[in-house]
PDB file of C-alpha atoms in Angstrom:
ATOM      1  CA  UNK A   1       0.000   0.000   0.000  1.00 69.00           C
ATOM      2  CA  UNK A   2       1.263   3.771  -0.711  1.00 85.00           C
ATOM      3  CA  UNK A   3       2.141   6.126   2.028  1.00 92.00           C
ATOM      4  CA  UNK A   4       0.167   8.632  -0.170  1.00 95.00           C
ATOM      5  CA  UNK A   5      -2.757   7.429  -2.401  1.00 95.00           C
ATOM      6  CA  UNK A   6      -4.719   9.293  -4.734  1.00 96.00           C
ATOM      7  CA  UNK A   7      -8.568   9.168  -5.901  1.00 95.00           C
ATOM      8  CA  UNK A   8      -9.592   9.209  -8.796  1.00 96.00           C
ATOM      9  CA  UNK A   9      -6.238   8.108 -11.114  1.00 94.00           C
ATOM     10  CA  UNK A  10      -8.094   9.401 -13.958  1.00 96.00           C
ATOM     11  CA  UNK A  11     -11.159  11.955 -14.132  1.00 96.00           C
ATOM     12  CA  UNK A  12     -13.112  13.738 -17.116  1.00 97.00           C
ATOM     13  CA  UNK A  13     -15.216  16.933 -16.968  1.00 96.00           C
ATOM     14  CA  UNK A  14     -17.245  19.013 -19.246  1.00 97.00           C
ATOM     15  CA  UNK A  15     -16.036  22.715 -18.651  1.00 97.00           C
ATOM     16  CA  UNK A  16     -17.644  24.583 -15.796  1.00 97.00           C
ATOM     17  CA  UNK A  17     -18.159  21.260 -13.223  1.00 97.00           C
ATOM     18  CA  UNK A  18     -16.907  21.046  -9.995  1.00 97.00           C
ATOM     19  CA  UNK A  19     -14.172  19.141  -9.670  1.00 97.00           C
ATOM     20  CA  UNK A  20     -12.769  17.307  -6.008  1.00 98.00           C
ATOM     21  CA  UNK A  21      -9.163  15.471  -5.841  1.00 98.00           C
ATOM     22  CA  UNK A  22      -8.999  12.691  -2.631  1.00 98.00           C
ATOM     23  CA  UNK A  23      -5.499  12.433  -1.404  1.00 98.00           C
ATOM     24  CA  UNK A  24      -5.152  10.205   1.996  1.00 97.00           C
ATOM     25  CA  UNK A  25      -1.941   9.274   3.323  1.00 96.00           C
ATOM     26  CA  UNK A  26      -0.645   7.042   5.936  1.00 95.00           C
ATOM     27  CA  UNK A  27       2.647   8.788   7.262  1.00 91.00           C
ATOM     28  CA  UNK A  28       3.480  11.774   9.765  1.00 89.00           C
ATOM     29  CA  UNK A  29       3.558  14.529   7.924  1.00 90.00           C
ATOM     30  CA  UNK A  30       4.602  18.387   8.370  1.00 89.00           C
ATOM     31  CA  UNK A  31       2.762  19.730   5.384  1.00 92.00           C
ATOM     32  CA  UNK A  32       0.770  18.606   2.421  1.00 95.00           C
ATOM     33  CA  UNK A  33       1.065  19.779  -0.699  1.00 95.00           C
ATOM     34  CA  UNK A  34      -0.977  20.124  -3.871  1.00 97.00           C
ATOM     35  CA  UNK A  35       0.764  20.216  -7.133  1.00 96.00           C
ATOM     36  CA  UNK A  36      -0.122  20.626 -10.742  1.00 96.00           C
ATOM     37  CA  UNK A  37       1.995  19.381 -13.510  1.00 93.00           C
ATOM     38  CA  UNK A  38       1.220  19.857 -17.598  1.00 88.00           C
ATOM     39  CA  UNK A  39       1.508  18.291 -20.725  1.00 80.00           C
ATOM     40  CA  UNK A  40       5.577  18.688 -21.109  1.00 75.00           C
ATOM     41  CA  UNK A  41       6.633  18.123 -17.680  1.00 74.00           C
ATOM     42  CA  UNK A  42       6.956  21.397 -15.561  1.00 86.00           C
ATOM     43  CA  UNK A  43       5.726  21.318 -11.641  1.00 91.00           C
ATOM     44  CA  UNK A  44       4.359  23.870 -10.091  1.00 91.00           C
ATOM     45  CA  UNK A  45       3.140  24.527  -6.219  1.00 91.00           C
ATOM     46  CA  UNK A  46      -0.518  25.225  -6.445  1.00 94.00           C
ATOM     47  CA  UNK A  47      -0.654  24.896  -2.180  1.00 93.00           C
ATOM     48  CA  UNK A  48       1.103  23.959   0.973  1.00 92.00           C
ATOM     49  CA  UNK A  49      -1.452  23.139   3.928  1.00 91.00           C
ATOM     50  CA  UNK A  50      -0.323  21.959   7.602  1.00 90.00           C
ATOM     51  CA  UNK A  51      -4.101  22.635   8.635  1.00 91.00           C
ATOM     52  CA  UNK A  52      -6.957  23.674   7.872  1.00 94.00           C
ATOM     53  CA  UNK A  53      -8.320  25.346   4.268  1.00 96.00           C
ATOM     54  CA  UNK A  54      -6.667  27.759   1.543  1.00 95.00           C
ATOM     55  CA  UNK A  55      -8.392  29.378  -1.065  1.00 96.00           C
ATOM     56  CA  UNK A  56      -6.520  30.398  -4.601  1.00 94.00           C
ATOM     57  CA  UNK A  57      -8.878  31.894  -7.808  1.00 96.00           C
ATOM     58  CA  UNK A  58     -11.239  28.768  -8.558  1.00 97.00           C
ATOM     59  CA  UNK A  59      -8.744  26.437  -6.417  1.00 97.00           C
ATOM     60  CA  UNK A  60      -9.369  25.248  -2.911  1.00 97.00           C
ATOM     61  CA  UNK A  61      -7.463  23.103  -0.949  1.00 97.00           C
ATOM     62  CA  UNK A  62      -8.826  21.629   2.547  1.00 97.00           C
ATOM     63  CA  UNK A  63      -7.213  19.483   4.937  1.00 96.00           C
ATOM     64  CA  UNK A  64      -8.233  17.165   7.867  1.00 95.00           C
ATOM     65  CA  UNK A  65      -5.077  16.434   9.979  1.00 93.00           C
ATOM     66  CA  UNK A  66      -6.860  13.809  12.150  1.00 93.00           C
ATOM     67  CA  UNK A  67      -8.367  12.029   9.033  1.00 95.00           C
ATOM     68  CA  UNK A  68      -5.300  12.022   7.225  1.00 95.00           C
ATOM     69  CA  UNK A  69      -7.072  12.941   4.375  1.00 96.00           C
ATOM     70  CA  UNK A  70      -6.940  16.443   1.973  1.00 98.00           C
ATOM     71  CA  UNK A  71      -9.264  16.938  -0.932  1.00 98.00           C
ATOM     72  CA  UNK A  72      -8.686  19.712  -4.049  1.00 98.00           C
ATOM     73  CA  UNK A  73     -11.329  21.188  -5.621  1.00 98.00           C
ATOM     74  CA  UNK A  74     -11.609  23.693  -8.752  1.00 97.00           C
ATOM     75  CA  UNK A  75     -14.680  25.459  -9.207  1.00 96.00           C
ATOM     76  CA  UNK A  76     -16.135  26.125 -12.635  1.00 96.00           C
ATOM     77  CA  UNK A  77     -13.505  23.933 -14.486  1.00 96.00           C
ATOM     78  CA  UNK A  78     -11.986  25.352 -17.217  1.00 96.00           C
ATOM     79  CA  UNK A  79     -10.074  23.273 -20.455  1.00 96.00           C
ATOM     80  CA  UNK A  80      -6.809  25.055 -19.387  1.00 94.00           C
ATOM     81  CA  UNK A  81      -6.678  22.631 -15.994  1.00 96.00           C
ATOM     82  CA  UNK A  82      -6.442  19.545 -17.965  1.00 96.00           C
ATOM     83  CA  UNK A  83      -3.110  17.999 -16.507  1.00 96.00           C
ATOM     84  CA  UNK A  84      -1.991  15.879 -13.548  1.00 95.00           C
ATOM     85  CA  UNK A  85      -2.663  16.885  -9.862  1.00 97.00           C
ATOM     86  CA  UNK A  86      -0.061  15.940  -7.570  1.00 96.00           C
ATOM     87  CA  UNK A  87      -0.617  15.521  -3.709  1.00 97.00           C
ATOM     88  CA  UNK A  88       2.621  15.134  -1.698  1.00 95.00           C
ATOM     89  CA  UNK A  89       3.300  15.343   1.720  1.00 94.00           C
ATOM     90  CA  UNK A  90       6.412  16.715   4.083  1.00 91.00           C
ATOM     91  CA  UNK A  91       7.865  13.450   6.070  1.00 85.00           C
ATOM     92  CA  UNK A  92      11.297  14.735   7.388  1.00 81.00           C
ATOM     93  CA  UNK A  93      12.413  16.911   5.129  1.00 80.00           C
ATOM     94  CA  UNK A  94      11.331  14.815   2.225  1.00 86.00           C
ATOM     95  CA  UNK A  95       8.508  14.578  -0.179  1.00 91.00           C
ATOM     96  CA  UNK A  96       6.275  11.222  -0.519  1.00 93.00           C
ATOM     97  CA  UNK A  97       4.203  11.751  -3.424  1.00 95.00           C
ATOM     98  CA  UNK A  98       0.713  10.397  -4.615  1.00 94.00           C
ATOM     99  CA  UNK A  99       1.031   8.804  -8.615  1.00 91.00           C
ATOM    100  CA  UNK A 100      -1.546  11.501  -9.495  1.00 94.00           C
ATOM    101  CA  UNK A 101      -5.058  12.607 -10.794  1.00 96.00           C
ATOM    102  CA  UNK A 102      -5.086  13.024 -14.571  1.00 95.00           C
ATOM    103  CA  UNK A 103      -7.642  15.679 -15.350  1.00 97.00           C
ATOM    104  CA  UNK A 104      -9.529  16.606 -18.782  1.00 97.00           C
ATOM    105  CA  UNK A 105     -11.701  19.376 -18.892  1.00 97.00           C
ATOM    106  CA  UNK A 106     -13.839  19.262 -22.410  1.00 96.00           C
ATOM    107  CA  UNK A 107     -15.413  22.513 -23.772  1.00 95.00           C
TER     108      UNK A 107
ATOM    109  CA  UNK B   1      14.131  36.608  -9.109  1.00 51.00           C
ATOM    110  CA  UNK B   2      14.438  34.051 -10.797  1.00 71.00           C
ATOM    111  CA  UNK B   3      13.201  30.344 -10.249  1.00 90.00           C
ATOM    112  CA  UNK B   4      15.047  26.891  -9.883  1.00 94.00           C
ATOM    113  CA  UNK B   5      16.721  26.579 -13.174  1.00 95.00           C
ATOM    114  CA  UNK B   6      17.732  23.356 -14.505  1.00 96.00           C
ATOM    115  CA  UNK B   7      20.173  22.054 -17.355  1.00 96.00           C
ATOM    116  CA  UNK B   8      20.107  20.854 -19.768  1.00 96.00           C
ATOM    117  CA  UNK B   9      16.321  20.822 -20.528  1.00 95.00           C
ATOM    118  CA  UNK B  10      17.058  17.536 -22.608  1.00 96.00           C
ATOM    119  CA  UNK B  11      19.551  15.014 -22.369  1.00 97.00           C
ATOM    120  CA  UNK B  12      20.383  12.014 -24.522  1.00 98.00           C
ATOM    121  CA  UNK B  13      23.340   9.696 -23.669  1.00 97.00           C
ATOM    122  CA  UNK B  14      24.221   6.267 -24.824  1.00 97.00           C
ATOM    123  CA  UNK B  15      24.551   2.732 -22.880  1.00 97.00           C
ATOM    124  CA  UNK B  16      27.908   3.934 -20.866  1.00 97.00           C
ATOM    125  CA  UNK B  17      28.038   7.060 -21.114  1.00 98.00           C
ATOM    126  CA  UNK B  18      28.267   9.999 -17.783  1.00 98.00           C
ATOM    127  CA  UNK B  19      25.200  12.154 -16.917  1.00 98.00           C
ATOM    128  CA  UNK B  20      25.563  15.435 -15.678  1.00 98.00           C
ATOM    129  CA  UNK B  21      22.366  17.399 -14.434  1.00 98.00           C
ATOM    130  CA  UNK B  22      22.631  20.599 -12.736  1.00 98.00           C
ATOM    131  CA  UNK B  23      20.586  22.852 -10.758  1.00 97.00           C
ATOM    132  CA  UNK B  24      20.823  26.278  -9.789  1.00 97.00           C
ATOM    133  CA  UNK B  25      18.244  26.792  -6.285  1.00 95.00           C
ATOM    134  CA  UNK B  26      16.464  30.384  -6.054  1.00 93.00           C
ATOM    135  CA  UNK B  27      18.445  32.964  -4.636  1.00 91.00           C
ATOM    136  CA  UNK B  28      18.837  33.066  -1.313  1.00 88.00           C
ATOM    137  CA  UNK B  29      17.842  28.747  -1.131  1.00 91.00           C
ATOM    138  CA  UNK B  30      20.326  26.649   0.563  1.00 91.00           C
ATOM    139  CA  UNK B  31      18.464  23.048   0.403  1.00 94.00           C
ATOM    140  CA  UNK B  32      18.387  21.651  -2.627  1.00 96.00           C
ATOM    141  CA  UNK B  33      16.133  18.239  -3.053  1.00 96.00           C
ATOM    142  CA  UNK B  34      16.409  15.755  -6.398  1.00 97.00           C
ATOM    143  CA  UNK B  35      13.217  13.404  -7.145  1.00 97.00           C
ATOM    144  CA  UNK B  36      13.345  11.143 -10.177  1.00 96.00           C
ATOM    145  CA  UNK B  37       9.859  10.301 -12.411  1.00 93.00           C
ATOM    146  CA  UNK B  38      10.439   7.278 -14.609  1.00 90.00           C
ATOM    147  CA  UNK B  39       8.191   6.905 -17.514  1.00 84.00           C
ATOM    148  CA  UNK B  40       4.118   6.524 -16.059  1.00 81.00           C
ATOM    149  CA  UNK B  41       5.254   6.419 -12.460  1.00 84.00           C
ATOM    150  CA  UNK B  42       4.953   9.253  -9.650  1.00 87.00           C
ATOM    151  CA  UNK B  43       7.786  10.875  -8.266  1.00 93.00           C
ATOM    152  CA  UNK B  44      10.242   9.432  -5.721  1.00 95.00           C
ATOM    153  CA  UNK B  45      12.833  10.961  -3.674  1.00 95.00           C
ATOM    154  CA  UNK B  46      16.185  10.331  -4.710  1.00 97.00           C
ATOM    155  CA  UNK B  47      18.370  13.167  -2.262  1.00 97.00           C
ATOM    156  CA  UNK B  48      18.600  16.195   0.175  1.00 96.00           C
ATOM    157  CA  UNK B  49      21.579  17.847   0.201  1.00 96.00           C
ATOM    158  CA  UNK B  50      22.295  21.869   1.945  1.00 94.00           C
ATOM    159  CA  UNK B  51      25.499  23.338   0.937  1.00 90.00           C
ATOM    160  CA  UNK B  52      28.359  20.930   1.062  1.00 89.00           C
ATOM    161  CA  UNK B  53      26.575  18.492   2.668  1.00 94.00           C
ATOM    162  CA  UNK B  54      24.768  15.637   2.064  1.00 95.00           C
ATOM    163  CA  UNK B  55      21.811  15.336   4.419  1.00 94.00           C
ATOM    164  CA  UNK B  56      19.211  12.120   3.402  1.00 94.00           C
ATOM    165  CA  UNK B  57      20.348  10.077   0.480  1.00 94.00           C
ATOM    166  CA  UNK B  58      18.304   7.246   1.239  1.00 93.00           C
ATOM    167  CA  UNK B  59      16.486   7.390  -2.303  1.00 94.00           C
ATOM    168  CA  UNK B  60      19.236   7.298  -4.654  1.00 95.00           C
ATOM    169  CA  UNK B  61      20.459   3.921  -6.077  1.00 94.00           C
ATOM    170  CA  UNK B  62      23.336   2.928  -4.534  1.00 90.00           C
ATOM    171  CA  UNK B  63      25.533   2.463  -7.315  1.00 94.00           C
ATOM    172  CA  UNK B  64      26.688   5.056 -10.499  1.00 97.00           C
ATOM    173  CA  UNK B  65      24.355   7.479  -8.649  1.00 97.00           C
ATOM    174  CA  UNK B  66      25.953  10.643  -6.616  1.00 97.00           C
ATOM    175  CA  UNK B  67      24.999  14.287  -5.714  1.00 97.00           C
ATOM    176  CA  UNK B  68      27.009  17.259  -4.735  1.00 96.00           C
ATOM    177  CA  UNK B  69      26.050  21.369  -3.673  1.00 96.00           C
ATOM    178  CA  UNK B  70      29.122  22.749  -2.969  1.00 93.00           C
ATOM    179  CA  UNK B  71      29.800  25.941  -1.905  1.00 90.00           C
ATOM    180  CA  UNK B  72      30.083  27.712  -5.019  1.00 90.00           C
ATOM    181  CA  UNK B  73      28.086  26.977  -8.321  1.00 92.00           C
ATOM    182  CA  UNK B  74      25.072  24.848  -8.823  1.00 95.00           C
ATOM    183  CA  UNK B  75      23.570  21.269  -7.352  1.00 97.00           C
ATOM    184  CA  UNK B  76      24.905  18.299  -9.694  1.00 98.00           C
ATOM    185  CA  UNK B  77      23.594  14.955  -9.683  1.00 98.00           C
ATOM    186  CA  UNK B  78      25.884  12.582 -11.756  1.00 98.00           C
ATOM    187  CA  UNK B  79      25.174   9.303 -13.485  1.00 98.00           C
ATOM    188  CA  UNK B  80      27.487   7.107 -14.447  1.00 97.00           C
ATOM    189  CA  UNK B  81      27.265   4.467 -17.204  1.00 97.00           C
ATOM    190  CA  UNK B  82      23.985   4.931 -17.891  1.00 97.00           C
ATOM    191  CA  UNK B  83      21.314   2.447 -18.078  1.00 97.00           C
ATOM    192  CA  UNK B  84      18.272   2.382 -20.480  1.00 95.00           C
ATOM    193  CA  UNK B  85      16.593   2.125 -16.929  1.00 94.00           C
ATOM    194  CA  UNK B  86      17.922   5.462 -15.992  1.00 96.00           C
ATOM    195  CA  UNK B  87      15.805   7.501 -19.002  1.00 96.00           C
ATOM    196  CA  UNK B  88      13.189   9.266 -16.660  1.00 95.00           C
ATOM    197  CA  UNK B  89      12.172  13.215 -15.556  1.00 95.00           C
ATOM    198  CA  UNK B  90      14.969  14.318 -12.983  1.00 97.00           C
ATOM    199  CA  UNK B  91      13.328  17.184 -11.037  1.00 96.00           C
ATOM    200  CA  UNK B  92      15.506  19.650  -8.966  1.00 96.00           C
ATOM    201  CA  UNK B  93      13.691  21.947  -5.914  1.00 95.00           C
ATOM    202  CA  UNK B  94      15.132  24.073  -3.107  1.00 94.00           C
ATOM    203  CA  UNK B  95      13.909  25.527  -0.170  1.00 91.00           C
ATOM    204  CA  UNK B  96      14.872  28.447   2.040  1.00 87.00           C
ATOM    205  CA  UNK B  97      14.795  26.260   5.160  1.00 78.00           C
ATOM    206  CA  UNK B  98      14.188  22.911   6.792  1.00 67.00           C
ATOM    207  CA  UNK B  99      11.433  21.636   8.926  1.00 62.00           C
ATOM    208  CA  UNK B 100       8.281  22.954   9.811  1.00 57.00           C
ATOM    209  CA  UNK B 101       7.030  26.551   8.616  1.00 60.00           C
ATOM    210  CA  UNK B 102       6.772  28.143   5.331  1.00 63.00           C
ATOM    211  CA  UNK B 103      10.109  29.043   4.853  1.00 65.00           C
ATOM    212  CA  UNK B 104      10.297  25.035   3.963  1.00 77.00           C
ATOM    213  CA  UNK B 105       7.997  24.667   0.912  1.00 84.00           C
ATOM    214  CA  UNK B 106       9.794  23.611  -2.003  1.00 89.00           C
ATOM    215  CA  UNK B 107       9.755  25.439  -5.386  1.00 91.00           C
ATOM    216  CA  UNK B 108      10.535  22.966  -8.863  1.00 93.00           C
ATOM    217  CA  UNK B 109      12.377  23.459 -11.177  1.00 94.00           C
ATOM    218  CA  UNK B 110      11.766  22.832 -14.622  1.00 93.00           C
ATOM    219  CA  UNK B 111      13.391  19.346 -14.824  1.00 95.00           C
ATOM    220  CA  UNK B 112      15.694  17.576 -16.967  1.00 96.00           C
ATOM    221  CA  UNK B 113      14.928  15.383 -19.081  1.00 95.00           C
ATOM    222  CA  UNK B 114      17.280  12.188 -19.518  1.00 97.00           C
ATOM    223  CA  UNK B 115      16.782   9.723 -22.975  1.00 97.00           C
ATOM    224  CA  UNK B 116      18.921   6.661 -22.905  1.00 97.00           C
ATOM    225  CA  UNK B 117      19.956   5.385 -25.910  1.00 95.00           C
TER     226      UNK B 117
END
């Protein structure tokens, strides 16, 4: 079993749905973080949580440290966030990361 | 100010052949962290180093694998006789500090991208 899974692997959506991301993970952590990464390969930091809920645009990020659980969720979906959603968390100074959420957003 | 920068963008090497892949950290970033996709899988930790030190290599293969950050000049991780195996996304990111607060989160760079011929 992962240290860090991820729900659903794969996930389709006509533009303007809601979308939610599941990460749960198993280890200790320091932080959680939620990361996006395109078609070509670049990563970028979309949040870093230790509690709590963070609001970015049409992004939100919430996490339950007691559940071990953190969800993401994009509001009015858009075809520009097709591409993979990454949750990783802090354990040490290391990050374990979840194999990803591939997301398509259709017009 | 600029990002993590990574290079080469793209790297082919044959069967044998040294890898070099370097990273520059943002300004002002003294942790520098390498993670390693291979082809469909997730990301995995490979090592942590600060400046001349090596702090948590437990991720990197123990063999034709090393890391450096010296005190002048850029992160390197170096592969030697490379492997088909060894073709994969190698991702750089730094952070200001260590442990718990934001000075911790990690910033990517854009990665470097190693073909094995």
């Amino acid at each position: 079993k992962n240290e860090v899974e991820q729900s659903p692997q794969n996930l389709t959506a006509q533009e303007g749905e809601f979308i939610t991301i599941n990460c749960s993970y198993s280890v200790g952590i320091s932080a959680l973080h939620w990361l996006q990464q395109h078609p070509g390969g670049g990563i970028v930091s979309l949040f870093m949580l230790s509690s709590g809920k963070k609001k970015h645009g049409r992004l939100i990020a919430t996490i339950n440290i007691q559940e071990k659980h953190s969800s993401l969720h994009i509001t009015a979906s858009h075809p520009r966030d097709s591409a993979v959603y990454i949750c990783a968390v802090r354990n040490t100074d290391k990050l374990i990361f979840g194999t990803g959420t591939r997301l398509q957003v259709f017009p | 100010n600029a990002g993590v920068m990574q290079n080469p963008r793209h790297l082919v090497r044959r069967r044998g052949q040294e890898a070099r892949l370097r990273c520059s950290p943002m300004k002002g970033h003294s942790h520098v962290y390498w993670y390693r996709q291979l082809p469909e899988e997730g990301l995995k930790f490979m090592v942590y180093l600060q400046k001349e030190n090596i702090i948590d290599e437990s991720g990197m293969p123990k063999e034709r694998f090393s890391a450096e950050f010296p005190k002048e000049g850029p992160s390197i991780l170096r592969i030697q006789q490379v492997v088909r195996g060894d073709s994969a996304a190698y991702f750089c990111a730094s952070s200001w500090t260590s442990g718990g607060g934001r000075g911790n989160e990690q910033f990517f760079g854009p990665g470097t991208r190693l073909t094995v011929l």
